[in-house]
Amino acid sequence: MLASPRVVATLRPGTVPQEISMTQAAPAFRLDGKRILVTGASLGIGRAVALAAAASGATVVISARGRAGLEEVGAAIAAAGGAAEILPFDAADPAAIRAAVAAAGVLDGLVNNAGSVTREPFLEASEAEMDRVLTLKLAHPLAAGEP
């Protein structure tokens, strides 16, 4: 049985974070035998999703641009008794997405967490910058489902 990862969650702004386990949050949720690709899995929400999916029984294919962060997440999953495969690629490159999905083999799910932010105030961001951010989040995930 895979040990449940611990997650620190702040429930409301200004409240004290409390630690909960993913099995406490969703004890009946299981992904046994499923293969889930999680993009942006080296940090933050993507890391938490990868840990939770592994705790729920999935083999998690973790991806991000850099391998170092993925190695750490993969080690955390393995230490808890889970299974992870590391597949670094740039989710901003549709050709890299297609190649990675082909290399990953059969997948049962995709968590499109890879993202980017603009450092400019929203109303001051250029059209090109907004296109870059929105394309990464909205258009490129479709490449994962294309033949």
XYZ file of C-alpha atoms in Angstrom:
147
model
C 0.000 0.000 0.000
C 1.360 3.367 -0.992
C 1.912 5.780 1.861
C -0.240 8.848 1.498
C 1.699 12.044 0.835
C 1.211 14.897 3.234
C -0.157 18.107 1.796
C -0.173 21.482 3.453
C -3.314 23.337 2.469
C -4.448 26.822 3.400
C -8.207 26.745 3.473
C -8.861 30.490 3.531
C -6.600 33.492 3.189
C -5.219 34.351 6.584
C -5.839 30.943 8.129
C -3.109 28.729 9.487
C -2.097 25.966 7.067
C -3.077 22.509 8.214
C -1.558 19.251 7.157
C -3.846 16.598 5.694
C -3.174 13.383 3.842
C -4.622 12.799 0.401
C -6.352 9.630 1.621
C -8.080 11.688 4.301
C -9.202 14.173 1.660
C -10.545 11.525 -0.759
C -10.322 8.048 0.808
C -12.347 6.235 -1.892
C -10.596 7.805 -4.890
C -8.418 5.170 -6.578
C -6.434 5.128 -9.825
C -5.028 1.615 -9.575
C -3.628 0.400 -12.893
C -3.983 3.811 -14.576
C -1.201 5.815 -16.246
C -1.516 9.565 -15.761
C 0.658 12.230 -17.421
C 1.127 15.318 -15.243
C 2.762 18.327 -16.900
C 4.483 20.947 -14.773
C 5.024 18.222 -12.161
C 8.261 19.516 -10.655
C 6.706 22.250 -8.494
C 3.595 23.428 -6.715
C 0.222 22.157 -7.859
C 1.706 19.781 -10.441
C 3.917 18.181 -7.801
C 0.964 17.812 -5.427
C -1.200 16.284 -8.168
C 1.558 13.816 -9.104
C 1.980 12.772 -5.463
C -1.783 12.430 -4.996
C -2.235 10.398 -8.198
C 0.583 8.064 -7.138
C -0.940 7.751 -3.659
C -4.179 6.760 -5.374
C -2.446 3.923 -7.219
C -1.576 5.436 -10.594
C 1.704 5.149 -12.400
C 2.495 8.812 -12.872
C 4.396 10.074 -15.897
C 5.833 13.330 -14.619
C 6.996 16.067 -16.930
C 8.481 19.542 -16.837
C 11.230 21.309 -18.752
C 13.963 20.503 -16.245
C 14.988 17.031 -15.134
C 16.336 17.949 -11.654
C 12.953 18.831 -10.143
C 11.392 15.761 -11.710
C 14.074 13.533 -10.185
C 13.160 14.884 -6.739
C 9.423 14.321 -7.278
C 10.057 10.862 -8.701
C 12.188 9.999 -5.669
C 9.433 11.205 -3.314
C 6.882 9.037 -5.129
C 9.201 6.011 -5.053
C 10.006 6.559 -1.360
C 6.273 6.413 -0.632
C 5.987 3.136 -2.580
C 4.566 4.572 -5.793
C 5.558 4.393 -9.436
C 6.733 7.365 -11.479
C 8.281 7.741 -14.897
C 10.268 10.879 -15.701
C 9.671 12.431 -19.106
C 11.091 15.953 -19.422
C 9.776 18.068 -22.297
C 8.749 21.639 -23.043
C 4.951 21.909 -23.015
C 5.253 25.119 -25.056
C 6.443 23.079 -28.062
C 3.648 21.113 -29.817
C 6.161 18.811 -31.546
C 7.776 18.011 -28.181
C 4.329 17.300 -26.715
C 3.486 14.843 -29.501
C 6.877 13.114 -29.182
C 6.551 12.848 -25.397
C 3.027 11.436 -25.552
C 4.198 8.865 -28.103
C 7.153 7.960 -25.862
C 4.900 7.664 -22.805
C 2.795 4.934 -24.378
C -0.804 4.332 -23.414
C -2.146 7.005 -21.073
C -5.400 6.982 -19.158
C -5.333 10.633 -18.158
C -3.662 13.998 -18.618
C -3.309 16.736 -16.034
C -2.323 19.808 -18.008
C -0.692 21.782 -15.257
C 2.244 23.311 -17.155
C 1.854 27.021 -17.282
C 3.446 30.357 -17.548
C 2.721 33.749 -16.147
C 3.294 37.232 -17.358
C 5.066 39.579 -14.994
C 3.260 42.597 -16.395
C -0.029 43.877 -15.012
C -2.831 42.293 -17.030
C -3.945 45.525 -18.680
C -0.348 46.342 -19.651
C 0.544 42.925 -21.111
C 1.209 42.895 -24.834
C -0.952 40.881 -27.186
C 2.065 38.684 -27.982
C 2.632 37.969 -24.277
C -1.008 37.065 -23.709
C -0.950 34.843 -26.819
C 2.073 33.025 -25.383
C 0.420 32.390 -22.022
C -2.974 31.384 -23.429
C -1.501 29.181 -26.158
C 0.457 27.209 -23.584
C -2.607 26.684 -21.399
C -5.316 26.274 -24.027
C -3.982 25.320 -27.455
C -0.932 23.159 -26.775
C -2.762 20.619 -24.574
C -4.717 19.663 -27.675
C -1.465 18.453 -29.219
C -1.403 15.678 -26.620
C -4.565 14.216 -28.144
C -3.636 14.608 -31.800
C -2.500 11.560 -33.758
